[in-house]
mmCIF file of C-alpha atoms in Angstrom:
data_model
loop_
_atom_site.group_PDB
_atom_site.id
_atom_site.type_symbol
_atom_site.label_atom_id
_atom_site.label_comp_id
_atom_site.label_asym_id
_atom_site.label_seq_id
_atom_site.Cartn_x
_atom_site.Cartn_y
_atom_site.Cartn_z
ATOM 1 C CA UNK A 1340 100.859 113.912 113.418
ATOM 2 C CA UNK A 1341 99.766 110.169 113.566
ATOM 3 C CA UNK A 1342 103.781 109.547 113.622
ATOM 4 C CA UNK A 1343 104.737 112.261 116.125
ATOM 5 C CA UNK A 1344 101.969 111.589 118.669
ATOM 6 C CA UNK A 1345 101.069 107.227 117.778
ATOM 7 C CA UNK A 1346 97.485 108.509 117.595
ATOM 8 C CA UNK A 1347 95.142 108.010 114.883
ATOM 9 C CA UNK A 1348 94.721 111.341 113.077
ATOM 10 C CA UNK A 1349 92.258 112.677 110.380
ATOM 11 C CA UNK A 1350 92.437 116.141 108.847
ATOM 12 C CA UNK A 1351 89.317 117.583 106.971
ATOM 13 C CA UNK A 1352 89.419 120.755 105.076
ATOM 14 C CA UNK A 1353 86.393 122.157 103.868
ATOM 15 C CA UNK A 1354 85.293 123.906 100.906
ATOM 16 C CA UNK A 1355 82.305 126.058 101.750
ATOM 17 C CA UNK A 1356 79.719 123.273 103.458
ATOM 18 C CA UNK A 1357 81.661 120.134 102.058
ATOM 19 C CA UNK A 1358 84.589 118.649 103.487
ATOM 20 C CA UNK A 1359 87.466 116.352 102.576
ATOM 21 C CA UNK A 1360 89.621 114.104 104.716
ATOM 22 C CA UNK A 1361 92.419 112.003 104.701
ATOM 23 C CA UNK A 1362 93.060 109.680 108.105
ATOM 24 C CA UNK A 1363 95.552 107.521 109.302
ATOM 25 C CA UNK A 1364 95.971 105.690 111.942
ATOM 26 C CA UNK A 1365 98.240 103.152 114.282
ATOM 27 C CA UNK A 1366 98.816 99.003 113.919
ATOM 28 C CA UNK A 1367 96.523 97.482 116.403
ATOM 29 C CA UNK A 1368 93.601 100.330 115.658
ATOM 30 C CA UNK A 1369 91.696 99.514 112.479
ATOM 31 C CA UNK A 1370 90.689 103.118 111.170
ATOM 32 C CA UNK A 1371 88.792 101.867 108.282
ATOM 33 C CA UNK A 1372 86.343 99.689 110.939
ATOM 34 C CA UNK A 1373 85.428 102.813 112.796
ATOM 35 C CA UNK A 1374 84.518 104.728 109.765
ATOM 36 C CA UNK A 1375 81.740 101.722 109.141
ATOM 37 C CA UNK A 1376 80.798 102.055 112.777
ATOM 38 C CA UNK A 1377 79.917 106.328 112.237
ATOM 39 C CA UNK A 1378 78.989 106.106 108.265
ATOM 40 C CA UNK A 1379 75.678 108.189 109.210
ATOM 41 C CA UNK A 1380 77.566 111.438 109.757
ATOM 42 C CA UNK A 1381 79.540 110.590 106.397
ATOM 43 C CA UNK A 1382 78.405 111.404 103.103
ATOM 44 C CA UNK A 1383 81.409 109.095 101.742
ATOM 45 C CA UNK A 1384 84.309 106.974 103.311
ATOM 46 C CA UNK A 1385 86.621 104.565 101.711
ATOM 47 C CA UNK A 1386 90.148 103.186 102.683
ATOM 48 C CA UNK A 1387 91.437 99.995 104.894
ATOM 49 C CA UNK A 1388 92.833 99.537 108.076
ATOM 50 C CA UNK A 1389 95.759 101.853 108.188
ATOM 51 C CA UNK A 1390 94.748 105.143 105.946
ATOM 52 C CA UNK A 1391 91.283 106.133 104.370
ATOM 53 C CA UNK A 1392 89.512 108.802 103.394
ATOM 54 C CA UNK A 1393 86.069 111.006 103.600
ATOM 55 C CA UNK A 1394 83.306 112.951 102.405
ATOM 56 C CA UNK A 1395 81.391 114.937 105.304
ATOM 57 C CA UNK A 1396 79.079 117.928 105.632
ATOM 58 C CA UNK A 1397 80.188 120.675 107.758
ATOM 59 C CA UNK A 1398 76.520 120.451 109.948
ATOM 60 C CA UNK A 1399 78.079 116.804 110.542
ATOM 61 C CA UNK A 1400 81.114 117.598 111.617
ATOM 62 C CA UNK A 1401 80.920 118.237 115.366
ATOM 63 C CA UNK A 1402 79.140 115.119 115.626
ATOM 64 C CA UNK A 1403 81.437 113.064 113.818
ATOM 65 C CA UNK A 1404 84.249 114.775 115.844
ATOM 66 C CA UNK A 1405 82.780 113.471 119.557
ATOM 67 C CA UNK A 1406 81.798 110.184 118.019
ATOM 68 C CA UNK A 1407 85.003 109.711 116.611
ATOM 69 C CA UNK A 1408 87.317 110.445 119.377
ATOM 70 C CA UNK A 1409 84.563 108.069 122.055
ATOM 71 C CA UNK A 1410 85.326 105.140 119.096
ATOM 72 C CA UNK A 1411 88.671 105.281 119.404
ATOM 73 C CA UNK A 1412 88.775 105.933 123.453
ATOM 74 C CA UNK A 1413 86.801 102.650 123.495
ATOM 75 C CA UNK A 1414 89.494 101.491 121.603
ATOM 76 C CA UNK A 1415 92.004 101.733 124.791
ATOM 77 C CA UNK A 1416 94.957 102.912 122.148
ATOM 78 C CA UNK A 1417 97.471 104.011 125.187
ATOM 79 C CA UNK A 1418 97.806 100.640 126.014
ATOM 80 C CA UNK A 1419 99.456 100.175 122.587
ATOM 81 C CA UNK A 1420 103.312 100.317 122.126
ATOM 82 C CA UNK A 1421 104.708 101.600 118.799
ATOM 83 C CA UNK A 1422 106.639 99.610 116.750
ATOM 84 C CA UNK A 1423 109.181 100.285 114.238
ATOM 85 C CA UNK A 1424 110.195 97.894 112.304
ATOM 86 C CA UNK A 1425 113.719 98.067 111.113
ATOM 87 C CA UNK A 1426 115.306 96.698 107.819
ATOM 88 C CA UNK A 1427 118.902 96.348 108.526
ATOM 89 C CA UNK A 1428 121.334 97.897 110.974
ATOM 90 C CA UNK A 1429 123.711 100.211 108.820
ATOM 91 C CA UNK A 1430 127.639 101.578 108.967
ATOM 92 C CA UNK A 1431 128.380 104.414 107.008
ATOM 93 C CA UNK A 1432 131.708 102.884 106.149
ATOM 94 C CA UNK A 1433 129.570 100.276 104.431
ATOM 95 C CA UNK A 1434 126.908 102.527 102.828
ATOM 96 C CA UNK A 1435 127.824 104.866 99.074
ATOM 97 C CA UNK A 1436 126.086 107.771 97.914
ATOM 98 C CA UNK A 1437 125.204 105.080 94.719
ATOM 99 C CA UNK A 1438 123.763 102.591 97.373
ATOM 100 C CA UNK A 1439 121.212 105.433 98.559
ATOM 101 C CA UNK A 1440 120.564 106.433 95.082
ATOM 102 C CA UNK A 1441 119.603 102.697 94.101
ATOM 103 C CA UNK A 1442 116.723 103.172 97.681
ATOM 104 C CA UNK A 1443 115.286 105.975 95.323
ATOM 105 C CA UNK A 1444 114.292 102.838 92.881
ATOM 106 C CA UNK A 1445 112.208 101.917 95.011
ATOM 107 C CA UNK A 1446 109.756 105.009 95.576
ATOM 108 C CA UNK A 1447 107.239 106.024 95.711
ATOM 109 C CA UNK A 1448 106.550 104.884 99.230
ATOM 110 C CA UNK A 1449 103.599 104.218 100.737
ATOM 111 C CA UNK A 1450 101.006 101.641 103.168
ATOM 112 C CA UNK A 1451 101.600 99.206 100.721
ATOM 113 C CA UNK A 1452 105.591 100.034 99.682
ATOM 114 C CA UNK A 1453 107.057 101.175 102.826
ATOM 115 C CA UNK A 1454 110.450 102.918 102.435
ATOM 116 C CA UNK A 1455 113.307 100.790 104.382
ATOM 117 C CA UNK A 1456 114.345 101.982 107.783
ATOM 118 C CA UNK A 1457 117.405 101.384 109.166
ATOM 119 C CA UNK A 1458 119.310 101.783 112.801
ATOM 120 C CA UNK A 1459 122.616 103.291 113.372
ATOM 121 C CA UNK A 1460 124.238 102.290 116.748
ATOM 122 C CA UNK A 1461 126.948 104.252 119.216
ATOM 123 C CA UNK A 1462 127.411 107.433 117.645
ATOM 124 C CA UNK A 1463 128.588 110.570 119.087
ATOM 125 C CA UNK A 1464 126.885 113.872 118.602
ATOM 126 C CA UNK A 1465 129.379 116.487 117.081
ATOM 127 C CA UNK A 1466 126.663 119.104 116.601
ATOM 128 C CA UNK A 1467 123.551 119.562 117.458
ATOM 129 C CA UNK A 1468 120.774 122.697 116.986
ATOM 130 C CA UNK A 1469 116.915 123.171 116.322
ATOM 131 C CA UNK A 1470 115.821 124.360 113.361
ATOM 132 C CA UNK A 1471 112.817 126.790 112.097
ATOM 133 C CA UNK A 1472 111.846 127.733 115.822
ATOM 134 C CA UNK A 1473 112.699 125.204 117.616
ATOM 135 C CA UNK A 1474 110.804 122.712 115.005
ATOM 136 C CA UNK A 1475 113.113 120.862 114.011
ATOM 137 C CA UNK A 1476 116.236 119.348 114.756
ATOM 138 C CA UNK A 1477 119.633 118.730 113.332
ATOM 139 C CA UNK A 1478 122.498 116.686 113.961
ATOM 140 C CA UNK A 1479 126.123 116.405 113.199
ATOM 141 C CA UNK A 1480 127.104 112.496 114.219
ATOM 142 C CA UNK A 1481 130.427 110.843 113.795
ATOM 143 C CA UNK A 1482 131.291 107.193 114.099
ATOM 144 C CA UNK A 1483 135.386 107.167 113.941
ATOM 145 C CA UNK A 1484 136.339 109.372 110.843
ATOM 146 C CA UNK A 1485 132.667 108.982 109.706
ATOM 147 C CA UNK A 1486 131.036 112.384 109.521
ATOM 148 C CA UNK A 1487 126.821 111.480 109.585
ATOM 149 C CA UNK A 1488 124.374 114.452 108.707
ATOM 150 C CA UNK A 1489 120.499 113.564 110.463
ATOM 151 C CA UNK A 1490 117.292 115.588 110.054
ATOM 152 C CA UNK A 1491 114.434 115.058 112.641
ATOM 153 C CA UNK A 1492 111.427 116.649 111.321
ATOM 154 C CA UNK A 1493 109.493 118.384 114.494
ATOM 155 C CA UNK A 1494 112.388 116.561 116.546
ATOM 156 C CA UNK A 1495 112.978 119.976 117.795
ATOM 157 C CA UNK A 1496 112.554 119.427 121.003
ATOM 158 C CA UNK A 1497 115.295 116.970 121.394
ATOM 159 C CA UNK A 1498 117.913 119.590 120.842
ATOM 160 C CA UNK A 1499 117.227 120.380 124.838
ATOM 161 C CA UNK A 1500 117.850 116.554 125.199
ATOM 162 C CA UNK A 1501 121.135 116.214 124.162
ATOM 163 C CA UNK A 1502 124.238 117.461 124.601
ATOM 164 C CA UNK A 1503 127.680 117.648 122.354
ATOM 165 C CA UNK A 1504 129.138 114.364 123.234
ATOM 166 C CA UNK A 1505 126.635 112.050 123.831
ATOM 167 C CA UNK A 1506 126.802 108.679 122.502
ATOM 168 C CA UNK A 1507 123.131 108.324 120.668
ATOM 169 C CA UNK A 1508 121.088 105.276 118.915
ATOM 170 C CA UNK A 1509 119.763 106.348 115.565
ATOM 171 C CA UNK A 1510 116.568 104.742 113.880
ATOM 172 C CA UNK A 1511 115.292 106.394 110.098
ATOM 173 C CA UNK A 1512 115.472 106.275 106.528
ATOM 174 C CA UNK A 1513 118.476 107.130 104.268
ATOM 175 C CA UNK A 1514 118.046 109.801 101.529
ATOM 176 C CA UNK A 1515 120.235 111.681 99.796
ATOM 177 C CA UNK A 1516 120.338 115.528 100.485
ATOM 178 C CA UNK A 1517 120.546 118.025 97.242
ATOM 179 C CA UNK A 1518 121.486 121.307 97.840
ATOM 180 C CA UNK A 1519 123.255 123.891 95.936
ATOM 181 C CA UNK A 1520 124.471 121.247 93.557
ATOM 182 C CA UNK A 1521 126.139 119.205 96.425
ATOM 183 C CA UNK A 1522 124.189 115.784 96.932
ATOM 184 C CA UNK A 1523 125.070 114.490 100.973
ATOM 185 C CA UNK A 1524 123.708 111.411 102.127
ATOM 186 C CA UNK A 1525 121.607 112.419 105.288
ATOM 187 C CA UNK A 1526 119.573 110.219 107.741
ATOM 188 C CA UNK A 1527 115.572 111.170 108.472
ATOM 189 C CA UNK A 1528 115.197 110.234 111.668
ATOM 190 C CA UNK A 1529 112.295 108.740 113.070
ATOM 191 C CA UNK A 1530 113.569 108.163 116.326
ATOM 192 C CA UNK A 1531 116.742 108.698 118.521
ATOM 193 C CA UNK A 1532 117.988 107.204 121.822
ATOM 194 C CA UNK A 1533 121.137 107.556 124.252
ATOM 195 C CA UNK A 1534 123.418 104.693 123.585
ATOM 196 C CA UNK A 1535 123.455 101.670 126.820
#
């Protein structure tokens, strides 16, 4: 959601009267500093900047829930941009199935080991559909003979967007794609664009 929407987000699901939440939030809105700011409706809060989590009583809730969203209104947050920073600017003719193995080294991911994101420039959309409901989206790309399988996870929408054709600007993470013992390397996008 925090992704989707560049909003800070916490979810809290409770257990009878107690409840447990896990937040994150944008770069430019410290998520952590709010949480010292309302610690009276908390019964425990933890975390840094970019993720924490919490403790809170469901008679606290509603409370927390109004003071929370006037902290982070104060906060002015649609005045700030997103930013992705990329890693490296990729060619498939450039990038094995062995190369996107080795990425897997890496994991696991997180605030303090984020995966590497990459662009892929001027490629043309062979197929493209929306998955589970309209949720999602997926995309056939080519560049030249280069066939290029992308996921957008609640990208839906963009399948209205785009047509067969269009010549599209690519930003996500490689991965590679198991299913019924065929491994594909596939792109998770974060973010797509028509081509200048």
């Amino acid at each position: 959601m925090t992704e989707k929407f560049h909003k800070p987000t916490i979810l809290v699901c409770f257990e009878g009267e107690k409840g447990k939440g896990s937040g994150r939030s944008v770069p430019g809105l410290d998520l952590h500093e709010i949480l010292v700011k309302l610690k009276k409706d908390l019964d425990k809060y933890g975390g840094h900047e970019m993720a924490v989590g919490l403790e809170i009583s469901k008679s606290n809730f509603e409370r927390f829930k109004e003071n929370f969203e006037k902290a982070v209104s104060e906060k002015n947050i649609q005045e700030l941009t997103p930013i992705i920073k990329l890693d490296s600017d990729i060619k498939f003719k450039d990038i094995t199935k062995e190369d996107v193995k080795q990425l897997e080294v890496l994991e696991p991911f997180g605030e303090q080991n984020k995966a590497p994101i990459f662009s892929y420039q001027n490629l043309k959309i062979d197929s493209i559909r929306a998955l589970t409901e309209g949720k999602h989206l997926k995309l056939l790309l080519k560049d030249e003979s280069y066939e290029i399988n992308a996921i957008g996870f609640n990208m839906g929408e963009y399948a209205e967007e785009y047509l067969i054709g269009d010549k599209v600007n690519i930003i996500g993470k490689l991965e590679i794609n198991r299913y019924n013992g065929e491994e594909i390397i596939q792109f998770n996008l974060i973010d797509i664009m028509k081509s200048i």
